[in-house]
């Protein structure tokens, strides 16, 4: 009874030899699957980055609207709305003063009409050929603003917006002419 068990009998038998090709095939398929997934992720990331870069370039190439373009668009809205004369004069006055601030760095946007009228250098940044027309328009706008007239007069609204639009264009053109003349003088010197 004291027999020792045979250790060799206790060792389980292994399966017959498994060919290496069967193991290698499944590993190759796994590598291909993971590689394909990684390639798809990299491709999607590349496309996403390309789209972002192209959008940024498109945004950078479109310059912001100039003060003249902003003023002309705002004047067109006033003309479309046909507000009462008091509101019309207030809106056009703000549009023109904002235009002057952006185009000529004039401080009239932050002044009352009285302060603007008393300032000796008011409209000094506006080309000389346009200063009187700008003063006249601002004076007319003040007259309508303080008249207290709330009537709708489409003819006057149209006339004021056209004067404003023409003045914006004239100032822009005169500034371009003055700039070209300065550049010619600098080239000669």
PDB file of C-alpha atoms in Angstrom:
ATOM      1  CA  UNK A   1       0.000   0.000   0.000  1.00  0.00           C
ATOM      2  CA  UNK A   2       2.765   2.223   0.382  1.00  0.00           C
ATOM      3  CA  UNK A   3       3.311   2.323  -3.239  1.00  0.00           C
ATOM      4  CA  UNK A   4       4.291   5.584  -4.663  1.00  0.00           C
ATOM      5  CA  UNK A   5       2.146   6.817  -7.425  1.00  0.00           C
ATOM      6  CA  UNK A   6       3.763   7.016 -10.751  1.00  0.00           C
ATOM      7  CA  UNK A   7       4.341  10.671 -11.467  1.00  0.00           C
ATOM      8  CA  UNK A   8       4.421  10.079 -15.165  1.00  0.00           C
ATOM      9  CA  UNK A   9       0.861   8.870 -15.016  1.00  0.00           C
ATOM     10  CA  UNK A  10      -0.198  12.109 -13.406  1.00  0.00           C
ATOM     11  CA  UNK A  11       1.135  14.375 -16.180  1.00  0.00           C
ATOM     12  CA  UNK A  12      -1.639  15.178 -18.605  1.00  0.00           C
ATOM     13  CA  UNK A  13      -1.091  14.474 -22.220  1.00  0.00           C
ATOM     14  CA  UNK A  14      -0.741  17.418 -24.542  1.00  0.00           C
ATOM     15  CA  UNK A  15      -2.704  17.754 -27.688  1.00  0.00           C
ATOM     16  CA  UNK A  16      -0.988  16.822 -30.836  1.00  0.00           C
ATOM     17  CA  UNK A  17       1.194  19.512 -32.417  1.00  0.00           C
ATOM     18  CA  UNK A  18      -0.716  22.585 -33.619  1.00  0.00           C
ATOM     19  CA  UNK A  19       0.673  23.898 -36.879  1.00  0.00           C
ATOM     20  CA  UNK A  20       2.280  27.359 -36.565  1.00  0.00           C
ATOM     21  CA  UNK A  21       0.427  28.631 -39.645  1.00  0.00           C
ATOM     22  CA  UNK A  22      -2.904  28.522 -37.846  1.00  0.00           C
ATOM     23  CA  UNK A  23      -1.564  30.725 -35.048  1.00  0.00           C
ATOM     24  CA  UNK A  24       0.238  33.110 -37.388  1.00  0.00           C
ATOM     25  CA  UNK A  25      -2.857  33.600 -39.553  1.00  0.00           C
ATOM     26  CA  UNK A  26      -5.044  34.820 -36.743  1.00  0.00           C
ATOM     27  CA  UNK A  27      -2.332  37.163 -35.472  1.00  0.00           C
ATOM     28  CA  UNK A  28      -1.844  38.598 -38.969  1.00  0.00           C
ATOM     29  CA  UNK A  29      -5.576  39.211 -39.245  1.00  0.00           C
ATOM     30  CA  UNK A  30      -5.544  40.997 -35.910  1.00  0.00           C
ATOM     31  CA  UNK A  31      -2.628  43.180 -37.008  1.00  0.00           C
ATOM     32  CA  UNK A  32      -4.409  44.021 -40.251  1.00  0.00           C
ATOM     33  CA  UNK A  33      -7.619  44.853 -38.398  1.00  0.00           C
ATOM     34  CA  UNK A  34      -5.862  47.120 -35.891  1.00  0.00           C
ATOM     35  CA  UNK A  35      -3.738  48.705 -38.604  1.00  0.00           C
ATOM     36  CA  UNK A  36      -6.839  49.447 -40.700  1.00  0.00           C
ATOM     37  CA  UNK A  37      -8.599  50.996 -37.729  1.00  0.00           C
ATOM     38  CA  UNK A  38      -5.569  53.150 -36.941  1.00  0.00           C
ATOM     39  CA  UNK A  39      -5.308  54.236 -40.588  1.00  0.00           C
ATOM     40  CA  UNK A  40      -8.994  55.193 -40.617  1.00  0.00           C
ATOM     41  CA  UNK A  41      -8.581  57.267 -37.454  1.00  0.00           C
ATOM     42  CA  UNK A  42      -5.489  58.998 -38.870  1.00  0.00           C
ATOM     43  CA  UNK A  43      -7.281  59.699 -42.149  1.00  0.00           C
ATOM     44  CA  UNK A  44     -10.283  61.191 -40.339  1.00  0.00           C
ATOM     45  CA  UNK A  45      -7.973  63.323 -38.189  1.00  0.00           C
ATOM     46  CA  UNK A  46      -6.099  64.518 -41.285  1.00  0.00           C
ATOM     47  CA  UNK A  47      -9.319  65.491 -43.046  1.00  0.00           C
ATOM     48  CA  UNK A  48     -10.556  67.321 -39.948  1.00  0.00           C
ATOM     49  CA  UNK A  49      -7.283  69.289 -39.680  1.00  0.00           C
ATOM     50  CA  UNK A  50      -7.359  70.137 -43.394  1.00  0.00           C
ATOM     51  CA  UNK A  51     -10.904  71.467 -43.143  1.00  0.00           C
ATOM     52  CA  UNK A  52      -9.963  73.633 -40.139  1.00  0.00           C
ATOM     53  CA  UNK A  53      -6.945  75.075 -41.909  1.00  0.00           C
ATOM     54  CA  UNK A  54      -8.973  75.869 -45.025  1.00  0.00           C
ATOM     55  CA  UNK A  55     -11.703  77.560 -42.978  1.00  0.00           C
ATOM     56  CA  UNK A  56      -9.170  79.708 -41.167  1.00  0.00           C
ATOM     57  CA  UNK A  57      -7.571  80.744 -44.444  1.00  0.00           C
ATOM     58  CA  UNK A  58     -10.980  81.644 -45.842  1.00  0.00           C
ATOM     59  CA  UNK A  59     -11.733  83.742 -42.760  1.00  0.00           C
ATOM     60  CA  UNK A  60      -8.378  85.482 -42.914  1.00  0.00           C
ATOM     61  CA  UNK A  61      -8.657  86.320 -46.600  1.00  0.00           C
ATOM     62  CA  UNK A  62     -12.009  88.059 -46.163  1.00  0.00           C
ATOM     63  CA  UNK A  63     -11.183  91.528 -44.837  1.00  0.00           C
ATOM     64  CA  UNK A  64     -13.547  93.101 -42.365  1.00  0.00           C
ATOM     65  CA  UNK A  65     -15.924  95.667 -43.847  1.00  0.00           C
ATOM     66  CA  UNK A  66     -14.582  99.187 -44.082  1.00  0.00           C
ATOM     67  CA  UNK A  67     -16.204 102.064 -42.191  1.00  0.00           C
ATOM     68  CA  UNK A  68     -17.612 103.259 -45.532  1.00  0.00           C
ATOM     69  CA  UNK A  69     -19.228  99.888 -46.243  1.00  0.00           C
ATOM     70  CA  UNK A  70     -20.695  99.738 -42.750  1.00  0.00           C
ATOM     71  CA  UNK A  71     -22.072 103.281 -43.073  1.00  0.00           C
ATOM     72  CA  UNK A  72     -23.614 102.631 -46.510  1.00  0.00           C
ATOM     73  CA  UNK A  73     -25.301  99.444 -45.269  1.00  0.00           C
ATOM     74  CA  UNK A  74     -26.671 101.266 -42.204  1.00  0.00           C
ATOM     75  CA  UNK A  75     -27.956 104.121 -44.374  1.00  0.00           C
ATOM     76  CA  UNK A  76     -29.698 101.590 -46.617  1.00  0.00           C
ATOM     77  CA  UNK A  77     -31.436 100.122 -43.551  1.00  0.00           C
ATOM     78  CA  UNK A  78     -32.632 103.587 -42.509  1.00  0.00           C
ATOM     79  CA  UNK A  79     -33.983 104.159 -46.004  1.00  0.00           C
ATOM     80  CA  UNK A  80     -35.783 100.801 -45.903  1.00  0.00           C
ATOM     81  CA  UNK A  81     -37.281 101.454 -42.456  1.00  0.00           C
ATOM     82  CA  UNK A  82     -38.498 104.985 -43.308  1.00  0.00           C
ATOM     83  CA  UNK A  83     -38.613 106.068 -39.632  1.00  0.00           C
ATOM     84  CA  UNK A  84     -40.138 109.355 -38.447  1.00  0.00           C
ATOM     85  CA  UNK A  85     -37.917 112.387 -39.090  1.00  0.00           C
ATOM     86  CA  UNK A  86     -36.647 112.718 -35.512  1.00  0.00           C
ATOM     87  CA  UNK A  87     -35.607 109.050 -35.333  1.00  0.00           C
ATOM     88  CA  UNK A  88     -34.195 109.249 -38.856  1.00  0.00           C
ATOM     89  CA  UNK A  89     -32.015 112.245 -37.971  1.00  0.00           C
ATOM     90  CA  UNK A  90     -30.758 110.533 -34.813  1.00  0.00           C
ATOM     91  CA  UNK A  91     -29.868 107.353 -36.671  1.00  0.00           C
ATOM     92  CA  UNK A  92     -28.162 109.095 -39.587  1.00  0.00           C
ATOM     93  CA  UNK A  93     -26.245 111.362 -37.210  1.00  0.00           C
ATOM     94  CA  UNK A  94     -24.955 108.309 -35.327  1.00  0.00           C
ATOM     95  CA  UNK A  95     -24.066 106.558 -38.603  1.00  0.00           C
ATOM     96  CA  UNK A  96     -22.133 109.547 -39.924  1.00  0.00           C
ATOM     97  CA  UNK A  97     -20.308 110.174 -36.645  1.00  0.00           C
ATOM     98  CA  UNK A  98     -19.399 106.482 -36.379  1.00  0.00           C
ATOM     99  CA  UNK A  99     -18.133 106.628 -39.957  1.00  0.00           C
ATOM    100  CA  UNK A 100     -16.014 109.687 -39.147  1.00  0.00           C
ATOM    101  CA  UNK A 101     -14.610 107.927 -36.076  1.00  0.00           C
ATOM    102  CA  UNK A 102     -13.599 104.868 -38.102  1.00  0.00           C
ATOM    103  CA  UNK A 103     -12.503 106.616 -41.301  1.00  0.00           C
ATOM    104  CA  UNK A 104     -10.831 109.797 -40.012  1.00  0.00           C
ATOM    105  CA  UNK A 105     -10.464 109.161 -36.248  1.00  0.00           C
ATOM    106  CA  UNK A 106     -12.646 112.225 -35.569  1.00  0.00           C
ATOM    107  CA  UNK A 107     -13.940 112.359 -31.989  1.00  0.00           C
ATOM    108  CA  UNK A 108     -17.385 113.754 -32.867  1.00  0.00           C
ATOM    109  CA  UNK A 109     -18.958 110.410 -31.989  1.00  0.00           C
ATOM    110  CA  UNK A 110     -18.328 111.154 -28.308  1.00  0.00           C
ATOM    111  CA  UNK A 111     -19.430 114.801 -28.357  1.00  0.00           C
ATOM    112  CA  UNK A 112     -22.692 116.654 -28.265  1.00  0.00           C
ATOM    113  CA  UNK A 113     -23.436 118.829 -31.264  1.00  0.00           C
ATOM    114  CA  UNK A 114     -22.567 121.929 -29.252  1.00  0.00           C
ATOM    115  CA  UNK A 115     -19.174 120.507 -28.261  1.00  0.00           C
ATOM    116  CA  UNK A 116     -18.552 119.472 -31.840  1.00  0.00           C
ATOM    117  CA  UNK A 117     -19.466 122.949 -33.158  1.00  0.00           C
ATOM    118  CA  UNK A 118     -17.197 124.732 -30.663  1.00  0.00           C
ATOM    119  CA  UNK A 119     -14.176 122.541 -31.292  1.00  0.00           C
ATOM    120  CA  UNK A 120     -11.771 124.371 -33.604  1.00  0.00           C
ATOM    121  CA  UNK A 121     -10.306 121.230 -35.131  1.00  0.00           C
ATOM    122  CA  UNK A 122     -13.616 119.462 -35.730  1.00  0.00           C
ATOM    123  CA  UNK A 123     -13.581 117.582 -39.031  1.00  0.00           C
ATOM    124  CA  UNK A 124      -9.850 118.280 -39.471  1.00  0.00           C
ATOM    125  CA  UNK A 125      -9.352 114.663 -40.567  1.00  0.00           C
ATOM    126  CA  UNK A 126     -12.019 115.004 -43.255  1.00  0.00           C
ATOM    127  CA  UNK A 127     -10.680 116.094 -46.660  1.00  0.00           C
ATOM    128  CA  UNK A 128     -11.094 119.857 -47.139  1.00  0.00           C
ATOM    129  CA  UNK A 129     -13.346 119.342 -50.165  1.00  0.00           C
ATOM    130  CA  UNK A 130     -15.867 117.482 -47.950  1.00  0.00           C
ATOM    131  CA  UNK A 131     -15.821 119.465 -44.698  1.00  0.00           C
ATOM    132  CA  UNK A 132     -18.551 121.990 -45.598  1.00  0.00           C
ATOM    133  CA  UNK A 133     -20.901 119.309 -46.917  1.00  0.00           C
ATOM    134  CA  UNK A 134     -20.403 117.271 -43.722  1.00  0.00           C
ATOM    135  CA  UNK A 135     -21.069 120.308 -41.519  1.00  0.00           C
ATOM    136  CA  UNK A 136     -24.215 121.122 -43.517  1.00  0.00           C
ATOM    137  CA  UNK A 137     -25.531 117.568 -43.211  1.00  0.00           C
ATOM    138  CA  UNK A 138     -24.867 117.432 -39.465  1.00  0.00           C
ATOM    139  CA  UNK A 139     -26.562 120.845 -39.020  1.00  0.00           C
ATOM    140  CA  UNK A 140     -29.630 119.663 -40.946  1.00  0.00           C
ATOM    141  CA  UNK A 141     -29.771 116.490 -38.860  1.00  0.00           C
ATOM    142  CA  UNK A 142     -29.667 118.559 -35.641  1.00  0.00           C
ATOM    143  CA  UNK A 143     -32.508 120.725 -36.953  1.00  0.00           C
ATOM    144  CA  UNK A 144     -34.699 117.638 -37.510  1.00  0.00           C
ATOM    145  CA  UNK A 145     -33.626 116.080 -34.230  1.00  0.00           C
ATOM    146  CA  UNK A 146     -34.686 119.062 -32.123  1.00  0.00           C
ATOM    147  CA  UNK A 147     -37.747 119.984 -34.176  1.00  0.00           C
ATOM    148  CA  UNK A 148     -39.651 117.281 -32.328  1.00  0.00           C
ATOM    149  CA  UNK A 149     -41.329 116.309 -35.573  1.00  0.00           C
ATOM    150  CA  UNK A 150     -42.445 112.708 -35.453  1.00  0.00           C
ATOM    151  CA  UNK A 151     -44.110 112.825 -38.873  1.00  0.00           C
ATOM    152  CA  UNK A 152     -43.148 110.380 -41.580  1.00  0.00           C
ATOM    153  CA  UNK A 153     -41.740 112.153 -44.610  1.00  0.00           C
ATOM    154  CA  UNK A 154     -40.315 109.616 -47.018  1.00  0.00           C
ATOM    155  CA  UNK A 155     -38.931 112.290 -49.324  1.00  0.00           C
ATOM    156  CA  UNK A 156     -36.828 113.892 -46.574  1.00  0.00           C
ATOM    157  CA  UNK A 157     -35.650 110.494 -45.276  1.00  0.00           C
ATOM    158  CA  UNK A 158     -34.584 109.498 -48.781  1.00  0.00           C
ATOM    159  CA  UNK A 159     -32.859 112.842 -49.354  1.00  0.00           C
ATOM    160  CA  UNK A 160     -30.944 112.635 -46.042  1.00  0.00           C
ATOM    161  CA  UNK A 161     -29.823 109.047 -46.632  1.00  0.00           C
ATOM    162  CA  UNK A 162     -28.708 109.875 -50.186  1.00  0.00           C
ATOM    163  CA  UNK A 163     -26.742 112.882 -48.934  1.00  0.00           C
ATOM    164  CA  UNK A 164     -25.129 110.717 -46.295  1.00  0.00           C
ATOM    165  CA  UNK A 165     -24.257 107.978 -48.788  1.00  0.00           C
ATOM    166  CA  UNK A 166     -22.854 110.478 -51.299  1.00  0.00           C
ATOM    167  CA  UNK A 167     -20.802 112.142 -48.593  1.00  0.00           C
ATOM    168  CA  UNK A 168     -19.372 108.809 -47.388  1.00  0.00           C
ATOM    169  CA  UNK A 169     -18.330 107.970 -50.940  1.00  0.00           C
ATOM    170  CA  UNK A 170     -16.929 111.455 -51.568  1.00  0.00           C
ATOM    171  CA  UNK A 171     -14.835 111.388 -48.377  1.00  0.00           C
ATOM    172  CA  UNK A 172     -13.483 107.949 -49.251  1.00  0.00           C
ATOM    173  CA  UNK A 173     -12.599 109.033 -52.800  1.00  0.00           C
ATOM    174  CA  UNK A 174     -10.936 112.255 -51.612  1.00  0.00           C
ATOM    175  CA  UNK A 175      -8.878 110.353 -49.062  1.00  0.00           C
ATOM    176  CA  UNK A 176      -7.687 108.008 -51.801  1.00  0.00           C
ATOM    177  CA  UNK A 177      -6.754 110.984 -54.026  1.00  0.00           C
ATOM    178  CA  UNK A 178      -4.882 112.682 -51.191  1.00  0.00           C
ATOM    179  CA  UNK A 179      -3.064 109.451 -50.379  1.00  0.00           C
ATOM    180  CA  UNK A 180      -2.061 108.961 -54.023  1.00  0.00           C
ATOM    181  CA  UNK A 181      -0.826 112.576 -54.207  1.00  0.00           C
ATOM    182  CA  UNK A 182       1.283 112.092 -51.049  1.00  0.00           C
ATOM    183  CA  UNK A 183       2.799 108.923 -52.480  1.00  0.00           C
ATOM    184  CA  UNK A 184       3.699 110.750 -55.725  1.00  0.00           C
ATOM    185  CA  UNK A 185       5.375 113.502 -53.706  1.00  0.00           C
ATOM    186  CA  UNK A 186       7.317 110.944 -51.669  1.00  0.00           C
ATOM    187  CA  UNK A 187       8.532 109.241 -54.843  1.00  0.00           C
ATOM    188  CA  UNK A 188       9.698 112.587 -56.275  1.00  0.00           C
ATOM    189  CA  UNK A 189      11.575 113.465 -53.080  1.00  0.00           C
TER     190      UNK A 189
END
